[in-house]
PDB file of C-alpha atoms in Angstrom:
ATOM      1  CA  UNK A 263       1.630 -15.576 -26.479  1.00 48.00           C
ATOM      2  CA  UNK A 264       4.592 -12.431 -27.562  1.00 59.00           C
ATOM      3  CA  UNK A 265       6.064 -12.555 -31.115  1.00 80.00           C
ATOM      4  CA  UNK A 266       9.897 -14.395 -30.772  1.00 88.00           C
ATOM      5  CA  UNK A 267      11.014 -11.148 -32.228  1.00 92.00           C
ATOM      6  CA  UNK A 268       9.575  -8.333 -30.046  1.00 93.00           C
ATOM      7  CA  UNK A 269      11.162 -10.681 -27.223  1.00 93.00           C
ATOM      8  CA  UNK A 270      14.395 -11.373 -28.480  1.00 94.00           C
ATOM      9  CA  UNK A 271      15.376  -7.511 -29.161  1.00 94.00           C
ATOM     10  CA  UNK A 272      13.437  -6.513 -25.284  1.00 95.00           C
ATOM     11  CA  UNK A 273      15.580  -9.127 -24.338  1.00 94.00           C
ATOM     12  CA  UNK A 274      18.711  -8.146 -25.690  1.00 95.00           C
ATOM     13  CA  UNK A 275      18.039  -3.821 -25.082  1.00 95.00           C
ATOM     14  CA  UNK A 276      17.819  -5.560 -20.614  1.00 94.00           C
ATOM     15  CA  UNK A 277      21.146  -7.557 -21.680  1.00 94.00           C
ATOM     16  CA  UNK A 278      22.993  -4.386 -22.970  1.00 94.00           C
ATOM     17  CA  UNK A 279      20.681  -1.940 -20.578  1.00 93.00           C
ATOM     18  CA  UNK A 280      22.184  -3.991 -17.552  1.00 92.00           C
ATOM     19  CA  UNK A 281      25.623  -4.445 -18.747  1.00 88.00           C
ATOM     20  CA  UNK A 282      26.029  -0.769 -20.704  1.00 90.00           C
ATOM     21  CA  UNK A 283      29.525  -1.764 -22.766  1.00 90.00           C
ATOM     22  CA  UNK A 284      30.524   0.997 -26.018  1.00 91.00           C
ATOM     23  CA  UNK A 285      29.129  -1.792 -28.049  1.00 92.00           C
ATOM     24  CA  UNK A 286      25.428  -1.706 -26.996  1.00 93.00           C
ATOM     25  CA  UNK A 287      23.968   0.591 -28.913  1.00 95.00           C
ATOM     26  CA  UNK A 288      25.417  -0.918 -32.182  1.00 95.00           C
ATOM     27  CA  UNK A 289      24.925  -4.286 -30.747  1.00 95.00           C
ATOM     28  CA  UNK A 290      20.482  -3.179 -30.168  1.00 95.00           C
ATOM     29  CA  UNK A 291      20.842  -1.773 -34.434  1.00 96.00           C
ATOM     30  CA  UNK A 292      22.188  -5.013 -35.386  1.00 95.00           C
ATOM     31  CA  UNK A 293      19.564  -7.656 -33.144  1.00 94.00           C
ATOM     32  CA  UNK A 294      16.539  -5.431 -34.323  1.00 94.00           C
ATOM     33  CA  UNK A 295      18.014  -5.083 -38.072  1.00 95.00           C
ATOM     34  CA  UNK A 296      18.030  -9.201 -37.454  1.00 93.00           C
ATOM     35  CA  UNK A 297      14.345  -8.978 -35.646  1.00 91.00           C
ATOM     36  CA  UNK A 298      13.449  -6.796 -39.012  1.00 93.00           C
ATOM     37  CA  UNK A 299      13.241  -4.206 -35.919  1.00 93.00           C
ATOM     38  CA  UNK A 300      12.821  -0.850 -36.865  1.00 94.00           C
ATOM     39  CA  UNK A 301      16.054   0.730 -35.088  1.00 95.00           C
ATOM     40  CA  UNK A 302      14.944   3.834 -34.275  1.00 95.00           C
ATOM     41  CA  UNK A 303      12.474   2.568 -31.519  1.00 95.00           C
ATOM     42  CA  UNK A 304      14.922   0.071 -30.246  1.00 96.00           C
ATOM     43  CA  UNK A 305      17.589   2.851 -29.557  1.00 96.00           C
ATOM     44  CA  UNK A 306      15.255   4.717 -27.815  1.00 96.00           C
ATOM     45  CA  UNK A 307      13.342   1.605 -25.978  1.00 96.00           C
ATOM     46  CA  UNK A 308      17.119   1.571 -25.207  1.00 96.00           C
ATOM     47  CA  UNK A 309      17.807   4.723 -23.872  1.00 96.00           C
ATOM     48  CA  UNK A 310      15.016   5.434 -21.704  1.00 96.00           C
ATOM     49  CA  UNK A 311      15.862   1.583 -20.291  1.00 96.00           C
ATOM     50  CA  UNK A 312      19.562   2.944 -19.398  1.00 95.00           C
ATOM     51  CA  UNK A 313      17.769   6.591 -18.257  1.00 96.00           C
ATOM     52  CA  UNK A 314      15.278   4.618 -16.587  1.00 95.00           C
ATOM     53  CA  UNK A 315      18.258   2.183 -14.595  1.00 94.00           C
ATOM     54  CA  UNK A 316      19.646   5.412 -13.957  1.00 95.00           C
ATOM     55  CA  UNK A 317      16.376   7.289 -11.716  1.00 94.00           C
ATOM     56  CA  UNK A 318      15.350   4.371 -10.112  1.00 93.00           C
ATOM     57  CA  UNK A 319      20.069   4.641  -8.383  1.00 93.00           C
ATOM     58  CA  UNK A 320      19.109   8.003  -7.433  1.00 92.00           C
ATOM     59  CA  UNK A 321      16.242   6.683  -5.074  1.00 90.00           C
ATOM     60  CA  UNK A 322      19.105   4.027  -3.577  1.00 90.00           C
ATOM     61  CA  UNK A 323      18.647   1.562  -5.653  1.00 90.00           C
ATOM     62  CA  UNK A 324      15.239  -1.311  -6.705  1.00 88.00           C
ATOM     63  CA  UNK A 325      13.897  -1.920  -3.449  1.00 87.00           C
ATOM     64  CA  UNK A 326      14.361   1.876  -2.121  1.00 90.00           C
ATOM     65  CA  UNK A 327      12.294   2.980  -4.652  1.00 90.00           C
ATOM     66  CA  UNK A 328       9.538   0.463  -5.257  1.00 88.00           C
ATOM     67  CA  UNK A 329       8.828   1.072  -1.646  1.00 88.00           C
ATOM     68  CA  UNK A 330       9.136   4.802  -1.531  1.00 89.00           C
ATOM     69  CA  UNK A 331       6.071   7.336  -1.765  1.00 91.00           C
ATOM     70  CA  UNK A 332       6.421   6.420  -6.171  1.00 92.00           C
ATOM     71  CA  UNK A 333       4.188   4.668  -7.712  1.00 92.00           C
ATOM     72  CA  UNK A 334       5.535   5.287 -11.089  1.00 95.00           C
ATOM     73  CA  UNK A 335       8.485   7.915 -12.439  1.00 95.00           C
ATOM     74  CA  UNK A 336       8.054   9.997 -15.865  1.00 96.00           C
ATOM     75  CA  UNK A 337      10.574   8.459 -17.512  1.00 96.00           C
ATOM     76  CA  UNK A 338       9.640   4.577 -16.233  1.00 96.00           C
ATOM     77  CA  UNK A 339       5.806   5.354 -18.182  1.00 96.00           C
ATOM     78  CA  UNK A 340       7.196   6.834 -21.643  1.00 96.00           C
ATOM     79  CA  UNK A 341       9.442   3.437 -21.611  1.00 96.00           C
ATOM     80  CA  UNK A 342       6.447   1.894 -20.604  1.00 96.00           C
ATOM     81  CA  UNK A 343       4.058   3.168 -23.306  1.00 96.00           C
ATOM     82  CA  UNK A 344       7.106   3.024 -26.049  1.00 96.00           C
ATOM     83  CA  UNK A 345       6.902  -0.527 -25.466  1.00 96.00           C
ATOM     84  CA  UNK A 346       3.642  -1.071 -25.314  1.00 95.00           C
ATOM     85  CA  UNK A 347       4.115   1.246 -28.830  1.00 95.00           C
ATOM     86  CA  UNK A 348       6.638  -1.525 -30.208  1.00 95.00           C
ATOM     87  CA  UNK A 349       5.094  -4.563 -29.657  1.00 94.00           C
ATOM     88  CA  UNK A 350       1.463  -3.879 -30.780  1.00 93.00           C
ATOM     89  CA  UNK A 351       2.526  -2.698 -33.666  1.00 92.00           C
ATOM     90  CA  UNK A 352       3.831  -6.255 -34.657  1.00 92.00           C
ATOM     91  CA  UNK A 353       0.445  -7.323 -33.120  1.00 91.00           C
ATOM     92  CA  UNK A 354       1.027  -8.428 -30.594  1.00 92.00           C
ATOM     93  CA  UNK A 355      -1.888  -9.001 -27.313  1.00 92.00           C
ATOM     94  CA  UNK A 356      -1.964  -6.122 -24.921  1.00 91.00           C
ATOM     95  CA  UNK A 357      -2.083  -9.069 -22.012  1.00 91.00           C
ATOM     96  CA  UNK A 358       0.926 -11.062 -23.261  1.00 92.00           C
ATOM     97  CA  UNK A 359       2.701  -8.147 -23.598  1.00 94.00           C
ATOM     98  CA  UNK A 360       2.129  -7.182 -20.175  1.00 93.00           C
ATOM     99  CA  UNK A 361       3.234 -10.786 -18.936  1.00 92.00           C
ATOM    100  CA  UNK A 362       6.291 -10.232 -21.110  1.00 94.00           C
ATOM    101  CA  UNK A 363       7.432  -6.605 -20.299  1.00 94.00           C
ATOM    102  CA  UNK A 364       6.410  -7.733 -16.055  1.00 92.00           C
ATOM    103  CA  UNK A 365       8.270  -9.789 -13.252  1.00 87.00           C
ATOM    104  CA  UNK A 366       7.444 -12.920 -14.546  1.00 87.00           C
ATOM    105  CA  UNK A 367       8.302 -13.154 -17.165  1.00 91.00           C
ATOM    106  CA  UNK A 368      11.855 -10.061 -18.960  1.00 92.00           C
ATOM    107  CA  UNK A 369      11.655  -8.365 -15.257  1.00 91.00           C
ATOM    108  CA  UNK A 370      11.374  -4.717 -17.575  1.00 93.00           C
ATOM    109  CA  UNK A 371       9.837  -3.282 -15.525  1.00 92.00           C
ATOM    110  CA  UNK A 372       8.752  -3.870 -11.346  1.00 89.00           C
ATOM    111  CA  UNK A 373       5.863  -4.201 -11.438  1.00 90.00           C
ATOM    112  CA  UNK A 374       2.717  -7.248 -12.321  1.00 90.00           C
ATOM    113  CA  UNK A 375       0.995  -8.012 -15.820  1.00 90.00           C
ATOM    114  CA  UNK A 376      -2.270  -6.270 -13.840  1.00 90.00           C
ATOM    115  CA  UNK A 377      -0.353  -2.543 -13.363  1.00 91.00           C
ATOM    116  CA  UNK A 378       1.592  -2.896 -16.162  1.00 94.00           C
ATOM    117  CA  UNK A 379      -1.783  -3.051 -18.464  1.00 92.00           C
ATOM    118  CA  UNK A 380      -4.030  -0.802 -16.172  1.00 92.00           C
ATOM    119  CA  UNK A 381      -1.625   1.804 -16.731  1.00 94.00           C
ATOM    120  CA  UNK A 382      -1.240   1.740 -20.330  1.00 94.00           C
ATOM    121  CA  UNK A 383      -4.831   1.996 -20.815  1.00 92.00           C
ATOM    122  CA  UNK A 384      -4.908   4.978 -18.069  1.00 93.00           C
ATOM    123  CA  UNK A 385      -1.878   6.506 -20.511  1.00 94.00           C
ATOM    124  CA  UNK A 386      -3.533   5.220 -23.341  1.00 92.00           C
ATOM    125  CA  UNK A 387      -6.810   7.243 -22.668  1.00 91.00           C
ATOM    126  CA  UNK A 388      -5.276  10.196 -21.183  1.00 92.00           C
ATOM    127  CA  UNK A 389      -6.241   9.304 -18.077  1.00 91.00           C
ATOM    128  CA  UNK A 390      -3.226  10.491 -16.667  1.00 93.00           C
ATOM    129  CA  UNK A 391       0.411  12.327 -18.339  1.00 94.00           C
ATOM    130  CA  UNK A 392       3.658  11.331 -18.755  1.00 95.00           C
ATOM    131  CA  UNK A 393       4.752  12.760 -15.179  1.00 95.00           C
ATOM    132  CA  UNK A 394       5.763  10.932 -11.861  1.00 95.00           C
ATOM    133  CA  UNK A 395       2.684   9.406  -9.831  1.00 94.00           C
ATOM    134  CA  UNK A 396       2.837   9.260  -6.339  1.00 92.00           C
ATOM    135  CA  UNK A 397       1.261   6.372  -4.548  1.00 85.00           C
ATOM    136  CA  UNK A 398      -2.579   7.345  -2.845  1.00 75.00           C
ATOM    137  CA  UNK A 399      -2.791   6.927   0.542  1.00 62.00           C
ATOM    138  CA  UNK A 400      -5.349   6.208   3.190  1.00 52.00           C
ATOM    139  CA  UNK A 401      -7.469   8.070   4.313  1.00 49.00           C
ATOM    140  CA  UNK A 402      -6.976  10.384   7.273  1.00 47.00           C
ATOM    141  CA  UNK A 403      -9.313  11.780  10.012  1.00 44.00           C
ATOM    142  CA  UNK A 404      -7.560  14.860  11.634  1.00 46.00           C
ATOM    143  CA  UNK A 405      -9.095  14.912  15.495  1.00 45.00           C
ATOM    144  CA  UNK A 406     -10.372  18.605  16.152  1.00 44.00           C
ATOM    145  CA  UNK A 407      -8.609  20.395  18.896  1.00 45.00           C
ATOM    146  CA  UNK A 408      -9.797  21.092  22.208  1.00 44.00           C
ATOM    147  CA  UNK A 409     -10.907  24.736  22.798  1.00 43.00           C
ATOM    148  CA  UNK A 410      -8.059  26.620  25.596  1.00 43.00           C
ATOM    149  CA  UNK A 411     -10.688  27.439  26.911  1.00 45.00           C
ATOM    150  CA  UNK A 412     -12.373  24.121  27.448  1.00 43.00           C
ATOM    151  CA  UNK A 413     -14.772  22.948  30.990  1.00 47.00           C
ATOM    152  CA  UNK A 414     -13.251  20.605  33.391  1.00 50.00           C
ATOM    153  CA  UNK A 415     -16.032  17.372  32.191  1.00 48.00           C
ATOM    154  CA  UNK A 416     -17.545  14.866  34.648  1.00 47.00           C
ATOM    155  CA  UNK A 417     -18.449  11.631  34.314  1.00 42.00           C
ATOM    156  CA  UNK A 418     -22.357  10.135  35.353  1.00 35.00           C
ATOM    157  CA  UNK A 419     -21.298  10.102  38.768  1.00 36.00           C
ATOM    158  CA  UNK A 420     -20.719  13.631  38.613  1.00 44.00           C
ATOM    159  CA  UNK A 421     -17.068  12.749  39.635  1.00 44.00           C
ATOM    160  CA  UNK A 422     -13.913  15.223  37.660  1.00 51.00           C
ATOM    161  CA  UNK A 423     -11.977  13.153  34.703  1.00 45.00           C
ATOM    162  CA  UNK A 424      -9.132  14.371  32.983  1.00 49.00           C
ATOM    163  CA  UNK A 425      -9.625  15.801  29.706  1.00 48.00           C
ATOM    164  CA  UNK A 426      -6.077  14.897  27.934  1.00 47.00           C
ATOM    165  CA  UNK A 427      -5.509  12.691  25.848  1.00 45.00           C
ATOM    166  CA  UNK A 428      -5.614   8.864  27.597  1.00 41.00           C
ATOM    167  CA  UNK A 429      -2.321   7.686  27.869  1.00 42.00           C
ATOM    168  CA  UNK A 430      -1.960   3.082  27.590  1.00 41.00           C
ATOM    169  CA  UNK A 431      -2.951   1.075  31.037  1.00 36.00           C
ATOM    170  CA  UNK A 432       0.485   0.819  31.506  1.00 40.00           C
ATOM    171  CA  UNK A 433       1.478   4.582  31.404  1.00 41.00           C
ATOM    172  CA  UNK A 434      -1.558   5.109  34.071  1.00 40.00           C
ATOM    173  CA  UNK A 435      -0.556   2.728  36.402  1.00 37.00           C
ATOM    174  CA  UNK A 436       3.240   3.685  36.530  1.00 43.00           C
ATOM    175  CA  UNK A 437       4.063   5.407  39.148  1.00 43.00           C
ATOM    176  CA  UNK A 438       8.145   6.815  39.934  1.00 46.00           C
ATOM    177  CA  UNK A 439      10.370   4.138  41.814  1.00 46.00           C
ATOM    178  CA  UNK A 440      12.835   6.426  42.181  1.00 47.00           C
ATOM    179  CA  UNK A 441      10.228   7.999  44.240  1.00 44.00           C
ATOM    180  CA  UNK A 442       9.405   5.622  46.295  1.00 47.00           C
ATOM    181  CA  UNK A 443      11.053   3.393  48.966  1.00 50.00           C
ATOM    182  CA  UNK A 444      12.280  -0.160  48.044  1.00 63.00           C
ATOM    183  CA  UNK A 445       8.935  -3.082  48.645  1.00 65.00           C
ATOM    184  CA  UNK A 446      10.490  -3.490  51.902  1.00 63.00           C
ATOM    185  CA  UNK A 447      10.230  -0.023  53.408  1.00 66.00           C
ATOM    186  CA  UNK A 448       5.839   0.130  52.011  1.00 68.00           C
ATOM    187  CA  UNK A 449       5.270  -2.790  53.808  1.00 70.00           C
ATOM    188  CA  UNK A 450       6.989  -1.885  56.904  1.00 67.00           C
ATOM    189  CA  UNK A 451       4.983   1.409  56.485  1.00 68.00           C
ATOM    190  CA  UNK A 452       1.196  -0.352  56.079  1.00 71.00           C
ATOM    191  CA  UNK A 453       2.491  -2.503  58.908  1.00 69.00           C
ATOM    192  CA  UNK A 454       3.216  -0.079  61.146  1.00 66.00           C
ATOM    193  CA  UNK A 455       0.018   2.363  59.437  1.00 67.00           C
ATOM    194  CA  UNK A 456      -2.090  -0.573  60.313  1.00 69.00           C
ATOM    195  CA  UNK A 457      -1.123  -1.477  64.159  1.00 65.00           C
ATOM    196  CA  UNK A 458      -1.706   2.401  64.429  1.00 64.00           C
ATOM    197  CA  UNK A 459      -4.664   2.545  63.819  1.00 63.00           C
ATOM    198  CA  UNK A 460      -5.858  -0.821  65.922  1.00 62.00           C
ATOM    199  CA  UNK A 461      -4.401   0.288  69.134  1.00 60.00           C
ATOM    200  CA  UNK A 462      -6.995   3.868  68.907  1.00 57.00           C
ATOM    201  CA  UNK A 463     -10.022   3.234  70.559  1.00 52.00           C
ATOM    202  CA  UNK A 464     -13.328   2.858  67.346  1.00 54.00           C
ATOM    203  CA  UNK A 465     -11.228   3.181  65.007  1.00 52.00           C
ATOM    204  CA  UNK A 466     -11.294  -0.085  64.075  1.00 58.00           C
ATOM    205  CA  UNK A 467     -13.452   0.633  60.761  1.00 65.00           C
ATOM    206  CA  UNK A 468     -10.556   3.022  59.120  1.00 69.00           C
ATOM    207  CA  UNK A 469      -7.979  -0.350  59.636  1.00 69.00           C
ATOM    208  CA  UNK A 470     -10.297  -1.899  57.584  1.00 73.00           C
ATOM    209  CA  UNK A 471     -11.287   0.500  54.852  1.00 74.00           C
ATOM    210  CA  UNK A 472      -7.298   0.854  55.320  1.00 73.00           C
ATOM    211  CA  UNK A 473      -7.210  -3.671  54.580  1.00 77.00           C
ATOM    212  CA  UNK A 474      -9.459  -2.701  51.761  1.00 77.00           C
ATOM    213  CA  UNK A 475      -8.484  -0.376  49.216  1.00 79.00           C
ATOM    214  CA  UNK A 476      -4.434  -2.645  50.253  1.00 79.00           C
ATOM    215  CA  UNK A 477      -6.357  -5.171  48.581  1.00 78.00           C
ATOM    216  CA  UNK A 478      -8.101  -3.506  45.502  1.00 82.00           C
ATOM    217  CA  UNK A 479      -4.877  -2.448  44.486  1.00 80.00           C
ATOM    218  CA  UNK A 480      -3.206  -5.608  44.779  1.00 78.00           C
ATOM    219  CA  UNK A 481      -5.528  -7.379  43.000  1.00 80.00           C
ATOM    220  CA  UNK A 482      -5.845  -4.601  40.514  1.00 81.00           C
ATOM    221  CA  UNK A 483      -1.976  -4.802  40.473  1.00 77.00           C
ATOM    222  CA  UNK A 484      -2.279  -8.505  39.400  1.00 75.00           C
ATOM    223  CA  UNK A 485      -4.963  -8.195  36.608  1.00 82.00           C
ATOM    224  CA  UNK A 486      -2.545  -5.058  35.118  1.00 82.00           C
ATOM    225  CA  UNK A 487      -0.550  -8.007  32.875  1.00 78.00           C
ATOM    226  CA  UNK A 488      -3.838  -9.803  31.906  1.00 78.00           C
ATOM    227  CA  UNK A 489      -5.215  -6.283  30.631  1.00 84.00           C
ATOM    228  CA  UNK A 490      -2.409  -5.180  29.075  1.00 83.00           C
ATOM    229  CA  UNK A 491      -1.929  -8.247  27.514  1.00 83.00           C
ATOM    230  CA  UNK A 492      -5.402  -7.785  25.848  1.00 86.00           C
ATOM    231  CA  UNK A 493      -4.521  -4.404  24.980  1.00 86.00           C
ATOM    232  CA  UNK A 494      -1.820  -5.587  22.213  1.00 88.00           C
ATOM    233  CA  UNK A 495      -3.757  -8.099  20.909  1.00 88.00           C
ATOM    234  CA  UNK A 496      -5.761  -6.162  20.306  1.00 91.00           C
ATOM    235  CA  UNK A 497      -3.918  -3.799  19.232  1.00 89.00           C
ATOM    236  CA  UNK A 498      -2.596  -6.682  17.051  1.00 89.00           C
ATOM    237  CA  UNK A 499      -6.728  -6.912  15.565  1.00 90.00           C
ATOM    238  CA  UNK A 500      -6.395  -3.426  14.373  1.00 90.00           C
ATOM    239  CA  UNK A 501      -3.112  -3.026  12.448  1.00 87.00           C
ATOM    240  CA  UNK A 502      -4.577  -6.101  10.457  1.00 88.00           C
ATOM    241  CA  UNK A 503      -7.752  -4.441  10.153  1.00 91.00           C
ATOM    242  CA  UNK A 504      -6.006  -1.492   8.623  1.00 87.00           C
ATOM    243  CA  UNK A 505      -4.144  -3.525   6.705  1.00 84.00           C
ATOM    244  CA  UNK A 506      -6.640  -5.011   4.999  1.00 86.00           C
ATOM    245  CA  UNK A 507      -9.446  -2.242   4.594  1.00 87.00           C
ATOM    246  CA  UNK A 508      -6.809  -0.345   2.636  1.00 84.00           C
ATOM    247  CA  UNK A 509      -5.888  -3.962   0.568  1.00 83.00           C
ATOM    248  CA  UNK A 510      -9.586  -3.746  -0.020  1.00 86.00           C
ATOM    249  CA  UNK A 511      -9.737  -0.290  -0.876  1.00 85.00           C
ATOM    250  CA  UNK A 512      -6.950  -0.102  -3.149  1.00 82.00           C
ATOM    251  CA  UNK A 513      -8.765  -3.181  -5.583  1.00 81.00           C
ATOM    252  CA  UNK A 514     -11.978  -1.508  -4.949  1.00 83.00           C
ATOM    253  CA  UNK A 515      -9.723   2.028  -6.390  1.00 83.00           C
ATOM    254  CA  UNK A 516      -8.682   0.086  -9.749  1.00 81.00           C
ATOM    255  CA  UNK A 517     -11.542  -2.287 -10.058  1.00 82.00           C
ATOM    256  CA  UNK A 518     -13.311   1.754 -10.091  1.00 85.00           C
ATOM    257  CA  UNK A 519     -11.578   3.165 -12.275  1.00 84.00           C
ATOM    258  CA  UNK A 520     -11.260  -0.691 -15.050  1.00 82.00           C
ATOM    259  CA  UNK A 521     -15.099  -0.196 -15.554  1.00 83.00           C
ATOM    260  CA  UNK A 522     -15.030   3.977 -15.604  1.00 86.00           C
ATOM    261  CA  UNK A 523     -12.270   2.444 -19.048  1.00 86.00           C
ATOM    262  CA  UNK A 524     -14.755   0.065 -19.908  1.00 82.00           C
ATOM    263  CA  UNK A 525     -17.771   2.127 -19.883  1.00 87.00           C
ATOM    264  CA  UNK A 526     -15.882   5.059 -21.849  1.00 86.00           C
ATOM    265  CA  UNK A 527     -14.970   1.492 -24.489  1.00 83.00           C
ATOM    266  CA  UNK A 528     -18.230   0.983 -24.916  1.00 85.00           C
ATOM    267  CA  UNK A 529     -19.470   4.025 -25.691  1.00 85.00           C
ATOM    268  CA  UNK A 530     -16.941   5.105 -27.579  1.00 85.00           C
ATOM    269  CA  UNK A 531     -17.580   1.965 -29.819  1.00 82.00           C
ATOM    270  CA  UNK A 532     -21.309   2.290 -29.460  1.00 86.00           C
ATOM    271  CA  UNK A 533     -21.397   6.110 -30.792  1.00 86.00           C
ATOM    272  CA  UNK A 534     -18.735   5.416 -33.788  1.00 84.00           C
ATOM    273  CA  UNK A 535     -19.545   4.960 -37.353  1.00 88.00           C
ATOM    274  CA  UNK A 536     -20.907   1.458 -38.696  1.00 87.00           C
ATOM    275  CA  UNK A 537     -16.715   1.276 -40.488  1.00 88.00           C
ATOM    276  CA  UNK A 538     -15.501   2.763 -37.663  1.00 83.00           C
ATOM    277  CA  UNK A 539     -17.156  -0.346 -35.499  1.00 83.00           C
ATOM    278  CA  UNK A 540     -15.615  -2.797 -38.138  1.00 88.00           C
ATOM    279  CA  UNK A 541     -12.660  -1.520 -38.494  1.00 87.00           C
ATOM    280  CA  UNK A 542     -12.544  -1.701 -34.325  1.00 83.00           C
ATOM    281  CA  UNK A 543     -14.053  -4.247 -33.289  1.00 88.00           C
ATOM    282  CA  UNK A 544     -10.774  -6.884 -32.986  1.00 87.00           C
ATOM    283  CA  UNK A 545      -9.096  -4.623 -30.701  1.00 87.00           C
ATOM    284  CA  UNK A 546     -12.862  -3.636 -29.259  1.00 83.00           C
ATOM    285  CA  UNK A 547     -13.135  -7.152 -28.106  1.00 88.00           C
ATOM    286  CA  UNK A 548      -9.711  -7.875 -26.913  1.00 86.00           C
ATOM    287  CA  UNK A 549      -9.261  -4.901 -24.159  1.00 84.00           C
ATOM    288  CA  UNK A 550     -12.989  -5.570 -23.241  1.00 85.00           C
ATOM    289  CA  UNK A 551     -12.781  -9.455 -22.513  1.00 85.00           C
ATOM    290  CA  UNK A 552      -9.402  -8.225 -20.529  1.00 85.00           C
ATOM    291  CA  UNK A 553     -11.122  -5.253 -18.578  1.00 80.00           C
ATOM    292  CA  UNK A 554     -14.129  -7.856 -17.970  1.00 82.00           C
ATOM    293  CA  UNK A 555     -10.936 -11.219 -16.669  1.00 82.00           C
ATOM    294  CA  UNK A 556     -10.156  -7.522 -14.215  1.00 79.00           C
ATOM    295  CA  UNK A 557     -13.238  -7.355 -13.049  1.00 80.00           C
ATOM    296  CA  UNK A 558     -13.917 -11.719 -11.633  1.00 78.00           C
ATOM    297  CA  UNK A 559     -16.067 -11.864 -15.233  1.00 77.00           C
ATOM    298  CA  UNK A 560     -15.461 -14.308 -17.076  1.00 71.00           C
ATOM    299  CA  UNK A 561     -16.890 -16.936 -19.823  1.00 70.00           C
ATOM    300  CA  UNK A 562     -16.441 -19.753 -17.167  1.00 69.00           C
ATOM    301  CA  UNK A 563     -18.194 -18.184 -14.483  1.00 63.00           C
ATOM    302  CA  UNK A 564     -20.808 -15.655 -16.933  1.00 60.00           C
ATOM    303  CA  UNK A 565     -23.809 -18.350 -16.174  1.00 55.00           C
ATOM    304  CA  UNK A 566     -23.419 -17.612 -12.491  1.00 53.00           C
ATOM    305  CA  UNK A 567     -23.029 -13.178 -11.778  1.00 52.00           C
TER     306      UNK A 567
END
């Protein structure tokens, strides 16, 4: 559980940063003395929080910042590290600090406890620096450019196939209505052509071929809407799969980073002197339990892992 004095001073800092009056710093100093907190550290966190708010406003507000291409701003990382250092100096656990600073409690950061905790460990282990961090995006394969002197392709029947990029089914079968007659004129023309062909001796096959073609085209027209509907369903399904794949990649990336940090901590502990191991054991145990929980390993399921 978060210590009362730390939570009180951070709550007061956020309150003053939200209002920002001439007496804000004086109020924070008084609250810090009351809670037996280092005054300079409290004022520094307040100034960092105010700067963070200004940067957010420059981005167009908190909603636009959350959906921007940045996952962390430099001032936000500095504020995060200062908050953790202050809380840990008062014997607070990292897990409790993460919960307290997150959206679940004081709302100092627009982040989840897991995001705050992972980023703090990365800063502590110097895996990242205090600079703006751009959100990672799923990789996209580049399409090969068509050769300017490429020869026309043929299908398995030896017929020519267009080398232009495929368009949607609706675009393929659409026609320019402005260049065509109205429906009545089209049907009248078909009727006249059929009559002319039927009046010519020995042209029965031509009439049959014409009517067969008309029937085939009308069948395709009937099937078109159903094919378009299925095509849209496939597009929607593909989008869902891409989103799911992106989420899985993000989870895998987070787990890989957590696993790497866990290995580094374990190596540092094992190769330390016996005295250093004894001194570091409480913090090492706490951080290891946190990382194991992030990887899905806990006391309840350890027998089944």
